[in-house]
Short mmCIF file of C-alpha atoms and ligand atoms in Angstrom, two decimals:
data_model
loop_
_atom_site.label_atom_id
_atom_site.label_comp_id
_atom_site.label_asym_id
_atom_site.label_seq_id
_atom_site.Cartn_x
_atom_site.Cartn_y
_atom_site.Cartn_z
CA MET A 168 163.26 122.02 86.03
CA SER A 169 166.39 124.18 86.37
CA GLY A 170 167.06 127.56 84.73
CA GLU A 171 170.15 129.25 83.36
CA TRP A 172 172.96 130.11 85.79
CA ILE A 173 173.35 133.89 86.49
CA LYS A 174 176.59 135.27 87.90
CA VAL A 175 176.90 138.43 90.02
CA ALA A 176 180.02 140.22 91.40
CA ALA A 177 179.40 141.66 94.89
CA PRO A 178 182.26 144.10 95.93
CA ALA A 179 183.93 144.97 99.20
CA THR A 180 182.81 148.10 100.74
CA THR A 181 184.15 150.25 103.60
CA ALA A 182 181.67 151.58 106.04
CA ASN A 183 181.67 154.49 108.70
CA ILE A 184 184.54 156.42 106.95
CA GLY A 185 185.43 158.49 110.08
CA ALA A 186 182.33 160.22 111.46
CA GLY A 187 179.63 158.39 109.60
CA PHE A 188 179.10 155.24 111.87
CA ASP A 189 176.24 153.14 110.35
CA VAL A 190 175.69 156.04 107.85
CA PHE A 191 178.46 156.41 105.37
CA GLY A 192 179.68 153.57 102.97
CA LEU A 193 181.89 153.38 99.95
CA ALA A 194 181.73 150.73 97.20
CA LEU A 195 185.29 149.52 96.27
CA HIS A 196 186.16 147.94 92.91
CA GLU A 197 187.78 144.93 94.42
CA PRO A 198 188.08 142.47 96.06
CA TYR A 199 184.62 140.94 95.41
CA ASP A 200 182.57 137.79 96.01
CA ILE A 201 181.03 135.92 93.14
CA ILE A 202 177.53 134.62 93.63
CA GLU A 203 175.94 132.34 91.14
CA GLY A 204 172.36 131.21 91.06
CA ARG A 205 169.81 129.43 89.11
CA ARG A 206 165.98 128.93 89.22
CA ILE A 207 164.82 125.67 90.58
CA ASP A 208 161.28 124.45 91.21
CA SER A 209 161.33 125.07 95.01
CA GLY A 210 163.55 125.55 98.00
CA ILE A 211 166.77 127.34 98.43
CA VAL A 212 169.86 125.13 98.09
CA ILE A 213 173.43 126.25 98.70
CA SER A 214 175.38 123.78 96.63
CA GLU A 215 178.84 125.21 96.88
CA VAL A 216 180.89 127.55 98.95
CA SER A 217 184.55 128.19 98.16
CA GLY A 218 187.20 130.88 98.78
CA PRO A 219 188.88 132.43 101.81
CA GLY A 220 187.09 131.70 105.06
CA SER A 221 184.53 129.54 103.33
CA ASP A 222 184.86 126.86 106.11
CA SER A 223 183.08 129.22 108.57
CA ILE A 224 180.26 129.94 106.16
CA PRO A 225 176.99 128.08 106.95
CA LEU A 226 175.17 125.98 104.28
CA ASP A 227 172.01 126.17 106.02
CA PRO A 228 169.82 128.61 104.00
CA GLU A 229 168.24 129.93 107.18
CA GLN A 230 171.68 131.05 108.48
CA ASN A 231 173.45 132.09 105.29
CA SER A 232 173.65 135.84 104.28
CA VAL A 233 173.16 135.08 100.63
CA SER A 234 170.11 132.87 100.95
CA ILE A 235 168.47 135.00 103.63
CA ALA A 236 168.75 138.04 101.43
CA ALA A 237 167.62 136.01 98.34
CA MET A 238 164.66 134.73 100.16
CA GLU A 239 163.70 138.24 101.24
CA ALA A 240 163.97 139.44 97.58
CA LEU A 241 161.73 136.45 96.45
CA ARG A 242 159.18 137.36 99.01
CA ARG A 243 159.13 141.05 98.15
CA SER A 244 158.92 140.14 94.47
CA GLY A 245 155.98 137.92 95.13
CA GLU A 246 157.78 134.86 93.72
CA ASP A 247 157.90 131.33 95.23
CA PHE A 248 160.33 129.52 92.95
CA GLY A 249 163.45 127.96 94.35
CA ILE A 250 167.13 129.02 93.77
CA GLU A 251 170.27 126.93 93.70
CA ILE A 252 173.17 129.00 94.89
CA ARG A 253 176.96 128.81 94.53
CA ILE A 254 179.18 131.23 96.46
CA LYS A 255 182.78 132.07 95.78
CA LYS A 256 184.11 134.20 98.47
CA GLY A 257 186.74 136.88 97.56
CA ILE A 258 186.37 138.70 100.80
CA ARG A 259 186.93 136.66 103.83
CA PRO A 260 184.50 136.82 106.78
CA GLY A 261 185.55 139.05 109.80
CA SER A 262 187.60 141.43 107.57
CA GLY A 263 185.72 144.82 108.18
CA ILE A 264 185.39 145.36 104.38
CA GLY A 265 181.78 144.18 104.13
CA SER A 266 182.17 140.37 103.65
CA SER A 267 178.67 139.58 105.02
CA GLY A 268 177.37 142.70 103.30
CA ALA A 269 178.69 141.57 99.93
CA SER A 270 177.19 138.08 100.50
CA ALA A 271 173.83 139.69 101.42
CA ALA A 272 173.78 142.26 98.61
CA GLY A 273 174.89 139.72 96.10
CA GLY A 274 172.13 137.29 97.21
CA ALA A 275 169.45 140.02 97.12
CA TYR A 276 170.78 141.36 93.75
CA LEU A 277 170.95 137.74 92.22
CA ALA A 278 167.39 136.89 93.29
CA HIS A 279 166.22 140.33 92.00
CA LEU A 280 167.60 139.36 88.61
CA LEU A 281 166.05 135.98 88.76
CA CYS A 282 162.74 137.44 89.47
CA GLY A 283 162.83 139.80 86.45
CA GLU A 284 164.01 142.97 88.29
CA LYS A 285 160.68 143.90 90.00
CA LEU A 286 162.27 145.77 92.96
CA SER A 287 163.67 149.24 93.17
CA PRO A 288 167.28 149.63 94.16
CA LYS A 289 166.16 150.65 97.64
CA GLU A 290 164.28 147.59 98.09
CA VAL A 291 167.23 145.41 97.04
CA VAL A 292 169.22 147.27 99.72
CA LEU A 293 166.53 146.46 102.34
CA CYS A 294 166.59 142.76 101.37
CA ALA A 295 170.34 142.60 101.91
CA ALA A 296 170.02 144.68 105.15
CA HIS A 297 167.52 142.11 106.53
CA ALA A 298 170.08 139.49 106.10
CA GLU A 299 172.76 141.72 107.77
CA ASN A 300 170.45 142.00 110.71
CA VAL A 301 169.98 138.37 111.08
CA THR A 302 173.72 137.43 110.60
CA SER A 303 175.54 140.33 112.40
CA GLY A 304 173.27 141.37 115.20
CA GLY A 305 172.24 144.86 114.16
CA PHE A 306 170.16 146.52 111.34
CA HIS A 307 172.91 148.43 109.59
CA ALA A 308 172.98 149.08 105.87
CA ASP A 309 176.09 151.08 105.54
CA ASN A 310 177.89 148.12 103.75
CA VAL A 311 174.84 146.74 101.78
CA ALA A 312 173.86 150.16 100.44
CA PRO A 313 177.18 150.93 98.63
CA CYS A 314 177.44 147.33 97.60
CA VAL A 315 174.10 147.50 95.79
CA LEU A 316 174.06 151.20 94.65
CA GLY A 317 177.84 151.82 94.10
CA GLY A 318 179.57 155.06 94.99
CA PHE A 319 179.64 156.95 98.19
CA THR A 320 176.36 156.33 100.09
CA MET A 321 174.71 158.17 102.99
CA ILE A 322 171.77 156.79 104.91
CA ARG A 323 169.75 159.66 106.07
CA SER A 324 167.30 157.66 108.05
CA TYR A 325 166.60 153.98 108.83
CA GLU A 326 162.89 154.59 109.56
CA PRO A 327 161.73 155.38 107.08
CA PHE A 328 164.73 154.07 105.04
CA GLU A 329 166.26 156.69 102.83
CA VAL A 330 169.64 156.45 101.20
CA VAL A 331 171.45 158.49 98.57
CA SER A 332 174.47 157.69 96.55
CA ILE A 333 176.99 160.06 94.90
CA LYS A 334 179.97 159.39 92.64
CA PRO A 335 183.19 159.94 94.50
CA PRO A 336 186.17 161.78 92.91
CA GLU A 337 187.97 160.06 90.12
CA ASP A 338 191.42 160.60 91.68
CA LEU A 339 190.37 158.94 95.07
CA GLY A 340 192.66 155.91 95.47
CA VAL A 341 192.02 153.30 98.18
CA VAL A 342 194.47 150.88 99.87
CA ILE A 343 193.03 148.04 101.83
CA ALA A 344 195.34 146.36 104.43
CA LEU A 345 193.86 143.29 106.02
CA PRO A 346 195.98 141.88 108.83
CA ASP A 347 195.59 138.31 109.59
CA ILE A 348 193.23 138.88 112.52
CA THR A 349 189.52 138.13 112.60
CA VAL A 350 187.13 140.60 114.22
CA THR A 351 183.42 139.82 114.00
CA THR A 352 181.05 142.74 113.54
CA ARG A 353 179.04 141.29 116.53
CA GLU A 354 182.04 141.46 118.92
CA SER A 355 183.11 144.82 117.50
CA ARG A 356 179.70 146.45 118.22
CA MET A 357 179.78 144.99 121.67
CA VAL A 358 182.70 147.25 122.72
CA LEU A 359 180.99 150.52 121.65
CA PRO A 360 179.72 153.09 124.18
CA SER A 361 175.97 153.37 124.44
CA GLU A 362 176.03 157.27 124.62
CA VAL A 363 178.13 160.03 123.09
CA SER A 364 178.87 163.50 124.46
CA VAL A 365 177.63 166.70 122.88
CA LYS A 366 181.21 167.68 122.24
CA ASN A 367 181.76 164.47 120.14
CA LEU A 368 178.32 164.91 118.45
CA VAL A 369 179.49 168.39 117.25
CA PHE A 370 182.83 167.01 116.18
CA HIS A 371 181.20 164.17 114.08
CA VAL A 372 178.48 166.56 112.42
CA GLY A 373 181.25 168.91 111.37
CA ASN A 374 183.44 166.24 109.97
CA ALA A 375 180.59 164.26 108.34
CA SER A 376 179.37 167.31 106.70
CA CYS A 377 182.72 168.32 105.22
CA LEU A 378 183.45 164.83 104.14
CA THR A 379 180.22 164.78 102.15
CA TYR A 380 181.09 168.11 100.60
CA GLY A 381 184.59 166.94 99.73
CA MET A 382 183.18 163.94 98.03
CA MET A 383 180.84 166.05 95.94
CA ALA A 384 183.25 168.81 95.05
CA GLY A 385 186.08 166.41 94.40
CA ASP A 386 188.26 168.06 97.29
CA LEU A 387 190.66 165.28 98.29
CA GLY A 388 192.42 167.47 100.88
CA LEU A 389 189.11 168.18 102.58
CA ILE A 390 188.25 164.51 102.35
CA GLY A 391 191.59 163.61 104.15
CA ARG A 392 190.94 166.11 106.89
CA SER A 393 187.29 165.16 107.49
CA VAL A 394 187.62 161.37 108.04
CA LYS A 395 187.70 161.70 111.87
CA ASP A 396 186.06 159.58 114.44
CA ALA A 397 186.18 160.51 118.18
CA VAL A 398 183.89 157.71 119.33
CA PHE A 399 183.91 154.43 117.49
CA GLU A 400 187.43 153.78 116.33
CA PRO A 401 188.93 154.74 119.74
CA ALA A 402 186.66 152.10 121.42
CA ARG A 403 187.73 149.46 118.88
CA THR A 404 191.46 150.18 118.65
CA LYS A 405 192.18 147.53 121.30
CA LEU A 406 190.69 144.83 118.98
CA VAL A 407 193.25 145.53 116.19
CA PRO A 408 196.93 145.23 117.11
CA PHE A 409 199.26 147.84 115.66
CA LEU A 410 196.24 149.81 114.27
CA LYS A 411 197.69 153.17 115.16
CA GLU A 412 201.16 152.21 114.00
CA ALA A 413 199.82 151.04 110.63
CA GLU A 414 197.79 154.28 110.11
CA SER A 415 201.02 156.22 110.90
CA GLU A 416 202.93 154.17 108.39
CA ALA A 417 200.30 155.08 105.78
CA MET A 418 200.34 158.77 106.39
CA SER A 419 204.11 158.90 106.29
CA HIS A 420 203.97 157.25 102.80
CA GLY A 421 201.62 159.62 101.36
CA ALA A 422 198.16 158.66 102.48
CA LEU A 423 195.49 161.44 102.70
CA VAL A 424 194.05 159.61 105.66
CA SER A 425 194.12 156.06 107.11
CA PHE A 426 191.39 154.72 109.38
CA LEU A 427 189.74 151.48 110.72
CA GLY A 428 187.57 149.94 107.97
CA GLY A 429 184.06 149.33 109.42
CA SER A 430 184.22 147.08 112.40
CA GLY A 431 187.82 146.09 111.62
CA PRO A 432 190.45 144.71 111.41
CA ALA A 433 190.89 146.17 107.79
CA ILE A 434 192.82 149.34 107.70
CA ILE A 435 191.70 151.76 104.82
CA SER A 436 193.98 154.49 103.46
CA PHE A 437 192.84 156.98 100.95
CA TYR A 438 195.42 158.58 98.67
CA ASP A 439 195.56 160.80 95.59
CA LYS A 440 196.03 158.68 92.52
CA SER A 441 197.34 161.64 90.49
CA THR A 442 200.23 162.24 92.85
CA HIS A 443 201.03 159.11 94.83
CA ALA A 444 201.36 155.36 94.36
CA GLY A 445 199.20 153.03 96.40
CA GLU A 446 201.97 150.44 96.35
CA THR A 447 204.18 152.26 98.84
CA ILE A 448 201.42 152.73 101.39
CA ALA A 449 200.39 149.08 100.99
CA ASP A 450 203.98 147.81 101.37
CA SER A 451 204.68 150.03 104.46
CA ILE A 452 201.70 148.47 106.30
CA ARG A 453 202.36 144.89 105.17
CA GLU A 454 205.98 145.15 106.30
CA LEU A 455 204.75 146.48 109.74
CA TYR A 456 202.60 143.55 110.31
CA THR A 457 205.02 140.92 108.92
CA ALA A 458 207.85 142.33 111.16
CA ASN A 459 205.49 141.67 114.06
CA GLY A 460 204.71 138.10 112.96
CA ILE A 461 201.30 138.90 111.50
CA GLY A 462 200.46 138.31 107.86
CA CYS A 463 198.70 141.12 106.08
CA ASP A 464 196.97 141.06 102.55
CA THR A 465 196.72 144.36 100.73
CA TRP A 466 194.74 145.54 97.75
CA ILE A 467 195.33 148.72 95.82
CA THR A 468 191.90 149.71 94.56
CA GLU A 469 189.46 152.56 93.80
CA CYS A 470 185.88 153.40 94.25
CA GLY A 471 183.44 151.01 92.52
CA SER A 472 180.02 150.74 91.03
CA GLY A 473 178.48 148.15 93.23
CA CYS A 474 176.88 144.68 92.46
CA ARG A 475 176.91 143.78 88.78
CA ARG A 476 176.18 140.81 86.48
CA ILE A 477 179.32 139.25 85.08
N1 HSE B 555 178.79 150.36 110.78
C1 HSE B 555 179.09 148.95 110.99
C2 HSE B 555 179.95 148.88 112.30
C3 HSE B 555 179.78 148.36 109.85
O1 HSE B 555 180.97 149.62 112.32
O2 HSE B 555 179.73 148.06 113.19
C4 HSE B 555 180.25 146.98 110.04
O3 HSE B 555 181.27 146.70 108.98
#
């Protein structure tokens, strides 16, 4: 016996945001994956995967982020029925804007809906983080937390898990530039240092604190000044050709700040929607890459509300 199809949109997210490595995340309005599912008697079946990069997505439910998260949500909800899943990727894997996180969050949220919404939002995040851990080689929830909860999220602690979400300022515009390069989170985490200096710790605490205040107070200038990273982006710059040049282009075309999105290669630029147009920032980065023989997709978007039923 099969149930009715339920469709969920799971949006892109940007993680780290300067000083908040594995801590800060922001839900974006688009792009997004569409995850569909229906109840079946038993077993998890992925019957369809389409969209950019779908060739690289495993159909084996034990290896796929959507199904791993969905199974965890079933387990935590105390249910043992099966689910048939269809995945339409809008966010290609290896992008740095939470492709696996959107799959994981979408899978967890879908199963949560099919189970009759027995879990708390935090438990849905944990189901998705479990899938991230299996597929990306590290327990980090800074993409799945905003993807489930929406807004600007801060993970205070992983053990015990505590996360808060706040609504970012309305005027905060976001440009995503995604050069035609693939960087997996796994490889991008392997280039990171294992220790940080006290000097960099102080620098990160100051910037992270002021970014949070800027998000709460709606102070776009402070947000722009506080997205700073002395440790993680410098270690990853070599993985993304023309990263620094792209950030400079964005800044000279009106961005408040421009930085590496998560583990890369996406380049995220914040701008003030009330005074600037995202198009000029997006065009400047796309032209830089195309002039160097690398294609580049761009999205002009804004902060979003996380997974939703559509
Ligand atoms: N915080 C993670 C990292 C996010 O930077 O590795 C991955 O998108």
